[in-house]
Structure formats: C-alpha cells, structure tokens
CSV table of C-alpha atoms and ligand atoms in Angstrom, one decimal:
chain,number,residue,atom,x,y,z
A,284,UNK,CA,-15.6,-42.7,3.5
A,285,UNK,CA,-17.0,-43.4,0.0
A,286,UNK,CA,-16.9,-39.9,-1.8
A,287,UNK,CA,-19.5,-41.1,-4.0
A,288,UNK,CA,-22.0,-40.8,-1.8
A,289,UNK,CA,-21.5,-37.5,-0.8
A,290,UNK,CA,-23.9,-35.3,-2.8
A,291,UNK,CA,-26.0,-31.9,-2.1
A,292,UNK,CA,-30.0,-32.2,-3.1
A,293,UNK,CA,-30.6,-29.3,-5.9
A,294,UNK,CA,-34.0,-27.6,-5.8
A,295,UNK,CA,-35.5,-29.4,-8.4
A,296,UNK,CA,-34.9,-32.5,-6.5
A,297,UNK,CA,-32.0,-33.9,-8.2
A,298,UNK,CA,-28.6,-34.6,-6.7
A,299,UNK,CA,-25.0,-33.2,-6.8
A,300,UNK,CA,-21.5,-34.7,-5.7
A,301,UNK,CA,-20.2,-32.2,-3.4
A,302,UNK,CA,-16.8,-32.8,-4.6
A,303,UNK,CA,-16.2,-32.3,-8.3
A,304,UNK,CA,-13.0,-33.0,-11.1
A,305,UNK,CA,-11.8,-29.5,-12.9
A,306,UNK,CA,-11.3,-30.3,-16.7
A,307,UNK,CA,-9.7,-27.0,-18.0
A,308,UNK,CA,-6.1,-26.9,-18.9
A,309,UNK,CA,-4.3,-24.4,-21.4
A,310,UNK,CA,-4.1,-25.2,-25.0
A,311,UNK,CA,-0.6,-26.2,-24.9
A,312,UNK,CA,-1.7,-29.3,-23.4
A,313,UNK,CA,-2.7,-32.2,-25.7
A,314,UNK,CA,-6.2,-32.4,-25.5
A,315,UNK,CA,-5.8,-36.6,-25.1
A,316,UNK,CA,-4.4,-35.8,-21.8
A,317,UNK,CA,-8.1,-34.7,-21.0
A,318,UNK,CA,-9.0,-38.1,-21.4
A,319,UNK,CA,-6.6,-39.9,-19.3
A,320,UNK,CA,-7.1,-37.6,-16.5
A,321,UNK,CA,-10.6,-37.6,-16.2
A,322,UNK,CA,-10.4,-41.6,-16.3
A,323,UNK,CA,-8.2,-41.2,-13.0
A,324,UNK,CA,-10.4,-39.3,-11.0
A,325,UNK,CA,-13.4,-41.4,-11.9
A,326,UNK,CA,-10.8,-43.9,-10.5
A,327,UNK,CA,-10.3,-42.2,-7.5
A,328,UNK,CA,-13.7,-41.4,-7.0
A,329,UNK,CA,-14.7,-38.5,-8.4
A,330,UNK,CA,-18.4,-38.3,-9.9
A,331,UNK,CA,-18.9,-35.2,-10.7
A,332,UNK,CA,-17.3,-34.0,-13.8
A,333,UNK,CA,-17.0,-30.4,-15.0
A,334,UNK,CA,-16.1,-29.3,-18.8
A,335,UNK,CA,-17.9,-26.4,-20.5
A,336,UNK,CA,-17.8,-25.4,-24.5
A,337,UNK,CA,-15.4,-23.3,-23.8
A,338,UNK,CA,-12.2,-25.7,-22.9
A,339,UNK,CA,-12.2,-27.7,-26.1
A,340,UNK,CA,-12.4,-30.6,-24.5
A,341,UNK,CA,-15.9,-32.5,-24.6
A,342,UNK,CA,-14.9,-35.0,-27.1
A,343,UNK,CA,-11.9,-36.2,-24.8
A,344,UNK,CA,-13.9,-36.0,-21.9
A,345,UNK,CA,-17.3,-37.7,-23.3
A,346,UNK,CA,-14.7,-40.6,-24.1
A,347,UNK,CA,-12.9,-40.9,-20.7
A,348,UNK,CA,-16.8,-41.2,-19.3
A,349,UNK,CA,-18.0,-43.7,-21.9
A,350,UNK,CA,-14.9,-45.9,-21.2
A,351,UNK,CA,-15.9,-46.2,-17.7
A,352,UNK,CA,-18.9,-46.8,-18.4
A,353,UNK,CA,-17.9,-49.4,-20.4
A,354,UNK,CA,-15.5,-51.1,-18.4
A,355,UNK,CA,-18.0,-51.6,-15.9
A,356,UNK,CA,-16.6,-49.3,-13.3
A,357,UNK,CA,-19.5,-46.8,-13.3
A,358,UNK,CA,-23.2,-46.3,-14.9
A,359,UNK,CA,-24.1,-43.7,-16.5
A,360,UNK,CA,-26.5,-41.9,-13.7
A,361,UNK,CA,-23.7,-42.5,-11.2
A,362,UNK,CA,-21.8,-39.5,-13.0
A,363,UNK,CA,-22.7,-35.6,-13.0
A,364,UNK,CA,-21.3,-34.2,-15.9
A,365,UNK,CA,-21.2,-30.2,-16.1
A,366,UNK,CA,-20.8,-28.3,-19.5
A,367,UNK,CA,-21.3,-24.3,-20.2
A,368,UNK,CA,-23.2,-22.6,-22.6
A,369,UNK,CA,-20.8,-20.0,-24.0
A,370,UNK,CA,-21.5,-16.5,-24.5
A,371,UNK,CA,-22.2,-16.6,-28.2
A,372,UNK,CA,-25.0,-19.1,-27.7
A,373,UNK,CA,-26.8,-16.5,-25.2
A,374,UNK,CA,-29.5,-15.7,-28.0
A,375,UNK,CA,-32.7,-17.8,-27.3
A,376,UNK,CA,-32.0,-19.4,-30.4
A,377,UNK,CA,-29.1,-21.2,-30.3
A,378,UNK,CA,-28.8,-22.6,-26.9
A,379,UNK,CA,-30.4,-25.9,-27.6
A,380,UNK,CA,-28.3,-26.5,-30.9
A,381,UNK,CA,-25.6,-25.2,-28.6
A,382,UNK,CA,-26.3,-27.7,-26.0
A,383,UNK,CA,-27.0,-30.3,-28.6
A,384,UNK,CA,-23.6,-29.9,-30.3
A,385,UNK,CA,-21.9,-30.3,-26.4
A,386,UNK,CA,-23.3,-34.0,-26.3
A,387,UNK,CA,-22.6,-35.0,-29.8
A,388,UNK,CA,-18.9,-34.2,-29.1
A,389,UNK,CA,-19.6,-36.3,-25.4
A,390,UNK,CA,-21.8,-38.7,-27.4
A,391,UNK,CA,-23.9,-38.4,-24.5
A,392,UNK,CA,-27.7,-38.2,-24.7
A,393,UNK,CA,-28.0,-35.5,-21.5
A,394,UNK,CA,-26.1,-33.6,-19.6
A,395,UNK,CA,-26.4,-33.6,-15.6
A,396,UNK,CA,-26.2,-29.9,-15.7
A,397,UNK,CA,-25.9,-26.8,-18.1
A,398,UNK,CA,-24.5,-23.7,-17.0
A,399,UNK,CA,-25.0,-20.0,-18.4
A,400,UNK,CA,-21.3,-19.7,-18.3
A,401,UNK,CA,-21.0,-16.4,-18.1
A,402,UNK,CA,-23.6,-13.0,-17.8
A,403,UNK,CA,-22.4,-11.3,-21.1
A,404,UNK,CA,-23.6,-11.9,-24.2
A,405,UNK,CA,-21.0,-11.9,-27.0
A,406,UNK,CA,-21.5,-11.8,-30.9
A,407,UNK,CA,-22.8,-15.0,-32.3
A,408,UNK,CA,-20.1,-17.0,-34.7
A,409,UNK,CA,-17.5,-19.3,-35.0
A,410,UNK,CA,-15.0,-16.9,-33.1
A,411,UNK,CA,-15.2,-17.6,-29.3
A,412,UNK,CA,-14.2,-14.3,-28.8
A,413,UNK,CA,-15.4,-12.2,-31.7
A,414,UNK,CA,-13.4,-9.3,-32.2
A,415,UNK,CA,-13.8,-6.0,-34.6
A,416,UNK,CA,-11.1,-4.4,-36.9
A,417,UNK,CA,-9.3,-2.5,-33.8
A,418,UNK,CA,-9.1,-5.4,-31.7
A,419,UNK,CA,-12.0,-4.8,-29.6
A,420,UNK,CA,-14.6,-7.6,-28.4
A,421,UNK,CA,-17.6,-7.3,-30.0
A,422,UNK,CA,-20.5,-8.0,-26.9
A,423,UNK,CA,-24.6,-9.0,-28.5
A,424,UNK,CA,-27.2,-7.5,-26.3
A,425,UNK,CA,-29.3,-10.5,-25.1
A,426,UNK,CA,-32.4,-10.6,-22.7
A,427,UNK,CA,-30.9,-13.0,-20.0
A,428,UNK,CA,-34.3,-13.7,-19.0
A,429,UNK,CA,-34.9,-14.8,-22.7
A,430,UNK,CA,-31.7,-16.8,-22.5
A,431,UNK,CA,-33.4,-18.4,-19.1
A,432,UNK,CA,-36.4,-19.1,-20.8
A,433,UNK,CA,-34.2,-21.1,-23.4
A,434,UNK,CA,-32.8,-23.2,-21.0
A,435,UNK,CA,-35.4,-24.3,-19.6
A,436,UNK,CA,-37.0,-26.0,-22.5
A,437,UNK,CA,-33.2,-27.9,-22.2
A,438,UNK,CA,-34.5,-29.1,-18.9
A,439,UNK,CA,-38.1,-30.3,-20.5
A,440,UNK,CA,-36.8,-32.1,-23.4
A,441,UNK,CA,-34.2,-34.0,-21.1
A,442,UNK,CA,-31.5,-32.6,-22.5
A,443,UNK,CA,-30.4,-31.1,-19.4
A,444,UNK,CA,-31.2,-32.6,-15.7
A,445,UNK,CA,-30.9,-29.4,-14.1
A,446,UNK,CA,-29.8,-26.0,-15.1
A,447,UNK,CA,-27.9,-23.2,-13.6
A,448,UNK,CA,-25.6,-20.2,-14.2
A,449,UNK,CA,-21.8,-19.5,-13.2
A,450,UNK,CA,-20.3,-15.6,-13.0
A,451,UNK,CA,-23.5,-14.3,-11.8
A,452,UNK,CA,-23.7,-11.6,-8.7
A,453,UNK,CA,-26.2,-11.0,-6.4
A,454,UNK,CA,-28.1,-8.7,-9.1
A,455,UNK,CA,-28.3,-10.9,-12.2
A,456,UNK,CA,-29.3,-13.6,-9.9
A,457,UNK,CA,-32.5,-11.6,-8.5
A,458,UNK,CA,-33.3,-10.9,-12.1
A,459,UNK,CA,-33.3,-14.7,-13.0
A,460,UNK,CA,-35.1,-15.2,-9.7
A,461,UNK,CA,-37.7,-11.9,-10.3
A,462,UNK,CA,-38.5,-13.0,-14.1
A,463,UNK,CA,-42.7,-13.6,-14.5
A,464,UNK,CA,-43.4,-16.9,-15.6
A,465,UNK,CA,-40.1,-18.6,-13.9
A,466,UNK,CA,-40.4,-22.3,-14.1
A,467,UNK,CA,-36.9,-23.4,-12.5
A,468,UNK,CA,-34.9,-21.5,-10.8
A,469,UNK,CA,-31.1,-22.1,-11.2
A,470,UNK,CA,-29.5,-24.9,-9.1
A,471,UNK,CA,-26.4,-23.2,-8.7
A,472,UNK,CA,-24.2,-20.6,-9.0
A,473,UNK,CA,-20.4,-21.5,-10.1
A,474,UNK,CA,-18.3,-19.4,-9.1
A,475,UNK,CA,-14.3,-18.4,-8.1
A,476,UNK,CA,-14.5,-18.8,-4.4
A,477,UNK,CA,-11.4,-19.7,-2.2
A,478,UNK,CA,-9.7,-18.6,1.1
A,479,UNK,CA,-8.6,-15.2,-0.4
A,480,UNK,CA,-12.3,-14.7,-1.7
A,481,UNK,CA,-14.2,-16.2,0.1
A,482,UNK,CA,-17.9,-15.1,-1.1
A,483,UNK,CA,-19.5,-14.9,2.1
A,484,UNK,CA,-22.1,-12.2,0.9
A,485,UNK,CA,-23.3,-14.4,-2.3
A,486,UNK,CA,-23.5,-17.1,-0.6
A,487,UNK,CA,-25.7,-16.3,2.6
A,488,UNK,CA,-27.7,-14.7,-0.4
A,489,UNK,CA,-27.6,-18.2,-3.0
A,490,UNK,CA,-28.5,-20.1,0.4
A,491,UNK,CA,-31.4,-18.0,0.9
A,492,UNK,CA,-32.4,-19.1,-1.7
A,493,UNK,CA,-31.7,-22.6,-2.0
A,494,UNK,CA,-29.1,-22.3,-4.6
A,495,UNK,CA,-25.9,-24.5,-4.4
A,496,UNK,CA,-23.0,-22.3,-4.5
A,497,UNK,CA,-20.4,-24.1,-6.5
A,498,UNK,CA,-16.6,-22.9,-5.9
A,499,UNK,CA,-14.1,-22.9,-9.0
A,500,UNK,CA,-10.2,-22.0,-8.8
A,501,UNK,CA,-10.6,-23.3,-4.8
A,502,UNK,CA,-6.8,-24.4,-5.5
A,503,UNK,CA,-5.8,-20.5,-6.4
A,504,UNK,CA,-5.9,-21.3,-10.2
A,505,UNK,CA,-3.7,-22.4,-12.5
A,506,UNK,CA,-2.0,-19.4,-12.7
A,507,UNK,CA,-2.2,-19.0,-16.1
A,508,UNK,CA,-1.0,-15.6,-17.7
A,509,UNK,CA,-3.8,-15.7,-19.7
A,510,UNK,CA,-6.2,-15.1,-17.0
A,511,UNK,CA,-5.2,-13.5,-14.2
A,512,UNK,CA,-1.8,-11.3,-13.0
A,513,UNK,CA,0.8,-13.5,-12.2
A,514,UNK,CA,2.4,-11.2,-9.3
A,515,UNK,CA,-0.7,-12.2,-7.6
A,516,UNK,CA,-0.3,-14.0,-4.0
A,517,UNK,CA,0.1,-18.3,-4.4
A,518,UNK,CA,-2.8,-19.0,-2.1
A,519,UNK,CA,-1.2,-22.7,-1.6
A,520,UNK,CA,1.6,-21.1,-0.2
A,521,UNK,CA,-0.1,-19.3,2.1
A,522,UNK,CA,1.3,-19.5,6.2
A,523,UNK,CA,-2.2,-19.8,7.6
A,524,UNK,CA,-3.0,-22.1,5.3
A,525,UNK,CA,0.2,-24.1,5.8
A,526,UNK,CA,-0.1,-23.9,9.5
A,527,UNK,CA,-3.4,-25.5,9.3
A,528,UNK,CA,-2.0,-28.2,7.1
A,529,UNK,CA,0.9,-29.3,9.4
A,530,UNK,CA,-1.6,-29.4,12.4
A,531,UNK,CA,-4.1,-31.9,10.1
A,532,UNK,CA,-1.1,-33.7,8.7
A,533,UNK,CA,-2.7,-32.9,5.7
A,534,UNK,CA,-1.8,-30.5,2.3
A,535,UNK,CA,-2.8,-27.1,1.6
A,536,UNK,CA,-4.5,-28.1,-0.7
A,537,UNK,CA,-6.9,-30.5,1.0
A,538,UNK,CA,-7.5,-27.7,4.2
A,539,UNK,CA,-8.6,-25.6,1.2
A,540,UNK,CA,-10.9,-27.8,-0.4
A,541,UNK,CA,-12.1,-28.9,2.9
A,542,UNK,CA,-13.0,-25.5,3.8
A,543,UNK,CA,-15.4,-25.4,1.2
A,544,UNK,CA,-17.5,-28.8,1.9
A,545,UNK,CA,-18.0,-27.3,5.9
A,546,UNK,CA,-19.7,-24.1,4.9
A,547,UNK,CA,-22.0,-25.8,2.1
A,548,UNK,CA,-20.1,-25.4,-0.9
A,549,UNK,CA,-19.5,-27.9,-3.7
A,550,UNK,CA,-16.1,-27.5,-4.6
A,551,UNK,CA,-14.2,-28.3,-8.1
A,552,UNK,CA,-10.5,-29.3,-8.2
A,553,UNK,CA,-8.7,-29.8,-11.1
A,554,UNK,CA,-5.3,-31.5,-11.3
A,555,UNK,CA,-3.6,-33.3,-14.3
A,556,UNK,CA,-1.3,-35.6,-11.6
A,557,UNK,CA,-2.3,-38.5,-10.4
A,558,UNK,CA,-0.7,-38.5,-7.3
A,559,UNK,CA,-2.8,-35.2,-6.9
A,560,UNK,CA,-6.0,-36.2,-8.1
A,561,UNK,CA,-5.8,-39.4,-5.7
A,562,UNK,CA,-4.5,-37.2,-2.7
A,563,UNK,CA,-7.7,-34.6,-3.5
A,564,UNK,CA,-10.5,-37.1,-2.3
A,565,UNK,CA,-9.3,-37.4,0.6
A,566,UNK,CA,-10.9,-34.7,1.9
A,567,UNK,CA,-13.8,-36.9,2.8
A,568,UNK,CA,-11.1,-38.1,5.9
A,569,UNK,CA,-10.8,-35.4,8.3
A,570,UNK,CA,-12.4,-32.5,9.8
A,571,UNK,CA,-12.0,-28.7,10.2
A,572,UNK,CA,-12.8,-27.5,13.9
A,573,UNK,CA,-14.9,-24.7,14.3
A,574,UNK,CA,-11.9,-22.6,15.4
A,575,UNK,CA,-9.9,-23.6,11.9
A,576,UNK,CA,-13.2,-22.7,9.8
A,577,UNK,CA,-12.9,-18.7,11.4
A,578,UNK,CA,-9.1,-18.7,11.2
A,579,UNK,CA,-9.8,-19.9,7.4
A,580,UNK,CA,-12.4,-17.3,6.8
A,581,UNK,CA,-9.5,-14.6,8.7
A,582,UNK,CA,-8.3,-15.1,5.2
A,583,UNK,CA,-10.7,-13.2,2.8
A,584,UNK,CA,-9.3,-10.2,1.6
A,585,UNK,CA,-11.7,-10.3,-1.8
A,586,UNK,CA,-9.1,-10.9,-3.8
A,587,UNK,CA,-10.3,-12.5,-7.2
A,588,UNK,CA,-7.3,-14.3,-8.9
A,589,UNK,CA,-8.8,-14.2,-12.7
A,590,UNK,CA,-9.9,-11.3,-14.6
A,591,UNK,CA,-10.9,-11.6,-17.6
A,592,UNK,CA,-10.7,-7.8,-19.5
A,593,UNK,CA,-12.2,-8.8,-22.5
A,594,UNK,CA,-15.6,-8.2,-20.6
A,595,UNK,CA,-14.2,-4.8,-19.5
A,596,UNK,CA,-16.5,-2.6,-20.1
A,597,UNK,CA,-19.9,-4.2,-20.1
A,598,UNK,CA,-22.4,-3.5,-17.9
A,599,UNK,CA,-22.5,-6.5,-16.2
A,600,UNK,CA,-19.0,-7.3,-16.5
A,601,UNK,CA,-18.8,-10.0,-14.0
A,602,UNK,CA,-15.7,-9.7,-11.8
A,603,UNK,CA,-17.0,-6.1,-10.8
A,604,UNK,CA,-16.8,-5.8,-6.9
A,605,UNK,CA,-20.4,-6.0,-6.5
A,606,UNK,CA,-21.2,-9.3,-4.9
B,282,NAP,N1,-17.2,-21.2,-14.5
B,282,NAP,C1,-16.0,-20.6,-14.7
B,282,NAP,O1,-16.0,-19.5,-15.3
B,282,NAP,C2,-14.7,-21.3,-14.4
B,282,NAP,C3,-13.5,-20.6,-14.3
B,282,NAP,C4,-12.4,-21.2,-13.9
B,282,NAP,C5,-12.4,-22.6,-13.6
B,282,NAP,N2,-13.6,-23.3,-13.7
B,282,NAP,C6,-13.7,-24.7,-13.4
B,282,NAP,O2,-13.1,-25.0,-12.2
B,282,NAP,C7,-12.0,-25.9,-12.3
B,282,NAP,C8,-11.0,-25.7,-11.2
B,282,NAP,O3,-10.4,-24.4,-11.3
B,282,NAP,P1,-8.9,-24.1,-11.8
B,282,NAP,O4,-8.8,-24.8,-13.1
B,282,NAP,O5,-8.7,-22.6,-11.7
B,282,NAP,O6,-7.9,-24.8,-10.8
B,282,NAP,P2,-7.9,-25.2,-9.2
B,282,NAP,O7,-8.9,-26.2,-8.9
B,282,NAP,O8,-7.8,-23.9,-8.4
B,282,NAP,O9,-6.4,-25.9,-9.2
B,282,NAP,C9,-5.2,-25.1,-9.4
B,282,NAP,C10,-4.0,-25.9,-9.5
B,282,NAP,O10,-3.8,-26.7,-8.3
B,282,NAP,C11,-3.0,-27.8,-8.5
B,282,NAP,N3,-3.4,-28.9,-7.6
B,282,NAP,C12,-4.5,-29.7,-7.6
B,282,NAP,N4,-4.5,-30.5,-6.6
B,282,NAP,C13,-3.4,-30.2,-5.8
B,282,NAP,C14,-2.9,-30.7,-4.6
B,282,NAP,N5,-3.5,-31.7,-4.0
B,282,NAP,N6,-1.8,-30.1,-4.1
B,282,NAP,C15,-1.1,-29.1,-4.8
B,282,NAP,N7,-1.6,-28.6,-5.9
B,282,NAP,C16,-2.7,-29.1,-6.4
B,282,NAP,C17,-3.3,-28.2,-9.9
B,282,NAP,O11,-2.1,-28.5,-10.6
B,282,NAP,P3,-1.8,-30.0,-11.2
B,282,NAP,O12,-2.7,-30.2,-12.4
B,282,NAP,O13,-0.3,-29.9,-11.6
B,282,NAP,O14,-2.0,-30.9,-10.1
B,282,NAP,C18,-4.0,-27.0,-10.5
B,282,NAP,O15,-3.4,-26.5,-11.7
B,282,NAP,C19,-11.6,-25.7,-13.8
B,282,NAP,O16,-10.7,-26.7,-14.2
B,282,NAP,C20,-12.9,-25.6,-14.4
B,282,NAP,O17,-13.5,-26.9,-14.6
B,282,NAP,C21,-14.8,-22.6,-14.1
C-alpha cells in the first residue's frame, strides 16, 4: 500500500499523514545529518515531517524538503511539515515573528502545522532555557488563551495551515476548548504515547472532541540522558512486544507503531538509519488482530519515559500524572 495516501481529516478540514518522520537528534550529531535523513524518508515514503524550534534543525530540514521538491519527487502540498512554538515565544507578541523566523530558516512560505510545544511559558530571550544566577529556570506567566488567540491569526494569514498544541492534559486542553471567542480549536494534541503509556484517558477525551491525538517517542525514545532516566525499561525489548513480533514476522518496532494507526493515532518515528527508516513504512503491510490490540494495551503501566525537571515546579508542569 502507498503510505502516502494514508492521512486523518483534521477539524478544520485539512489533512494529516497518519504516519509521520521524527527529526530530533542530540546535539552531538551534525546537524547536515538532518538533511540527508529526512531526504530518505521522503524516499521511502514518508510525508509528514516533524521539526520544532527547539531541535536546531529547520535550516537542514527546510533544505532536505526543497530538494525534493526540486528533484521532482514531491510538491510542495504533498508534504506536512510540523514545527513548535517554543516556550519563550508564548507571549502573544512574538509568536508570529516566532513562526516567521521557523520558515525563513525552512525558506518555506507556510507551515502545514504549528504546535504550542509545550504548556509553560518561559522567559522571553535568546536562552532556550533562561536561567537565574542559582541555576534555576526562570518560567514568564502567559495567558495560554492569549497565546491561542495569537495562533490563530498564524492560521488567517496563511502562515500556518492548521494549528494545535503538544504536552497538553485533559485540563489545559478544556481551557483552550472553554475560551469565549474560540475560532479554531486545536487539531491535535502531540504527545509521548507508546505501549508502556499508552494514553487511553486523553485520548477517548481528544476523540470526543475531534482532536487528532498525535503519539511521540512511540519507539521508547532515544534514550537520551538528557531526558529521561536511563534505568528505565527498553520498551523494544519488551517480551510481549517481541512475542507479537515473531508471530507477524515483523519488528518490534513496526508492532509498536502499528499499534498506534489501529486505535486512531498518528504516530511519529524517528530513525537516522536507512535500513530503519525504509523498514518503518511498512507498517502500512499488515494487521494487528483484535486480540493483539488488548494484549498490546495489557502493556500500559503509565510509565512516561522523558521528564523534563526543568518545568518542575510549575503549575502546569506537563508530565504531572493528571491525564
Ligand atoms: N512534542 C514533544 O515534546 C516531543 C518530544 C519528543 C519527541 N518528539 C518528536 O517525536 C519524534 C520521535 O520521538 P523520539 O525522538 O523520542 O524517538 P522514537 O520515535 O521513539 O524512536 C526511538 C529510537 O528508535 C530507533 N528506531 C527507529 N526505527 C526503528 C526500528 N525499525 N527498529 C529498531 N529501532 C528503531 C531510532 O534509532 P535510530 O535512529 O538509530 O534508527 C530512535 O532513536 C522526535 O524525533 C520528535 O520529532 C516530540
């Protein structure tokens, strides 16, 4: 089957491949290899692309897509890019400029989709993570709703094709959802959602409400001591997971992503191989059975692999055990 044709309809009528490429690696990794990568999957089929301010990478990536283009390979509305507006941008002011300085680095003239990247605001500046004199993160207090408000003009002046937010719970989504005067509503929710956390609560909740419920670290990470605790279970390892994979002749990896496409989740995977990134579409070529889906779910245990404490502390501090 052609994975570009699989796609979700958003609820402001636009589309979303259901399958999407990861961009984020560490900063030990040369930034170029950003650009090669993402030039594979687009080879291999992947349309939908996600980056985000954050991963220092827009310029590589915004190449890789351009080349395609170029090449012939692709047009430009056959790809959904993704980028993030990063917590020091959450003032009303500066998330258009903030958006705006995302596609000069793609030299792009939209994006398909702009995320709230995360619910905490932090101190506008150059620092990503602004910090004061003692080492402690120095948080802004924004109005999301104001921030909402903002983002939405993104949409009107094209800038943005739809909008949504990542790292929100069932709360900050309501208030989002509750705000007077609410011309969109977000598209999606991106989220860390695999067979250890599987998210079940949010999204019955983001269904509800016709909100796409997009699943990041499906894979179990990275594993990258910078994010999470690296004592922490290898979900690819896991012997249900395994089993699963021997009976489909397939990998770990693919019952895992598979997983997600069955209950109505579009699901990222990132991989800088590729042999991997090849192998990772094929999840378009088999099936779960309803009895593999509720052995899969058997799996939850809430576990969420990355935790990032420099949001300790705030009050909506997203990786709280509220859902
Ligand atoms: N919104 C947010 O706050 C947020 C947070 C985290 C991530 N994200 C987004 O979600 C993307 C994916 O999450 P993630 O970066 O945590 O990684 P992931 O998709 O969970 O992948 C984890 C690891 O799995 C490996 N892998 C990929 N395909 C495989 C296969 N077929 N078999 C075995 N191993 C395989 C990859 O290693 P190799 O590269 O060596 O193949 C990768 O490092 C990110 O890149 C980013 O775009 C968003």
């Amino acid at each position: 089957m052609d994975p570009t044709c699989q796609r979700v309809k958003l609820n402001d009528g636009n589309f979303m491949p259901v399958l999407g490429f990861g961009t984020y690696a560490p900063p030990e990794v040369p930034r170029n290899r950003a650009m090669e990568v993402v030039k594979l999957a687009i080879e291999a089929g992947f349309r939908h692309i996600d980056s985000a301010h954050l991963y220092n990478n827009e310029e590589q990536v915004g190449l890789a897509i351009r080349s395609k283009i170029a090449d012939g390979s692709v047009k430009r509305e056959d790809i959904f890019y993704t980028s993030k507006l990063w917590c020091t941008f959450l003032r009303p002011e500066l998330v258009q400029s903030a958006l705006e300085s995302s596609l000069k680095k793609l030299q792009l003239d939209y994006v398909d989709l702009y995320l709230i990247h995360f619910p905490v605001a932090l101190k506008p500046g150059e620092d990503l993570i602004p910090k004061d004199e003692n080492g402690k993160v120095i948080f802004d207090t924004v109005d999301l709703c104001a921030t909402w408000e903002a983002m939405e003009k993104c949409k009107d002046a094209g800038l943005a094709k739809s909008i949504g937010v990542s790292n929100f719970n069932r709360r900050q989504l309501e208030m989002i959802l509750n705000k007077p005067g609410l011309r969109y509503k977000p598209v999606c929710n991106q989220v860390e959602c695999h067979p250890y956390l599987n998210q079940s609560k949010l999204l019955d909740f983001c269904k509800s409400k016709d909100i796409v419920l997009v699943a990041y670290s499906a894979l179990g990470t990275q594993r990258l001591e910078l994010w999470m605790d690296l004592n922490s279970p290898v979900l690819l390892e896991d012997p249900v997971l395994c089993a699963l994979a021997k009976k489909h002749k397939r990998s770990p990896a693919l019952i895992a992503l598979r997983y997600q496409l069955q209950r109505g989740v579009v699901v990222l995977a990132k991989s800088y191989n590729e042999q991997r990134i090849r192998e990772n579409v094929q999840v378009f070529e088999f099936q779960l059975t309803s009895e593999d889906m509720k052995v899969l779910d058997g799996l939850n245990r809430n576990f969420r692999y990355i935790v990032l404490d420099f949001f300790a502390g705030h009050p909506d501090y997203p990786f709280s055990d509220e859902y």
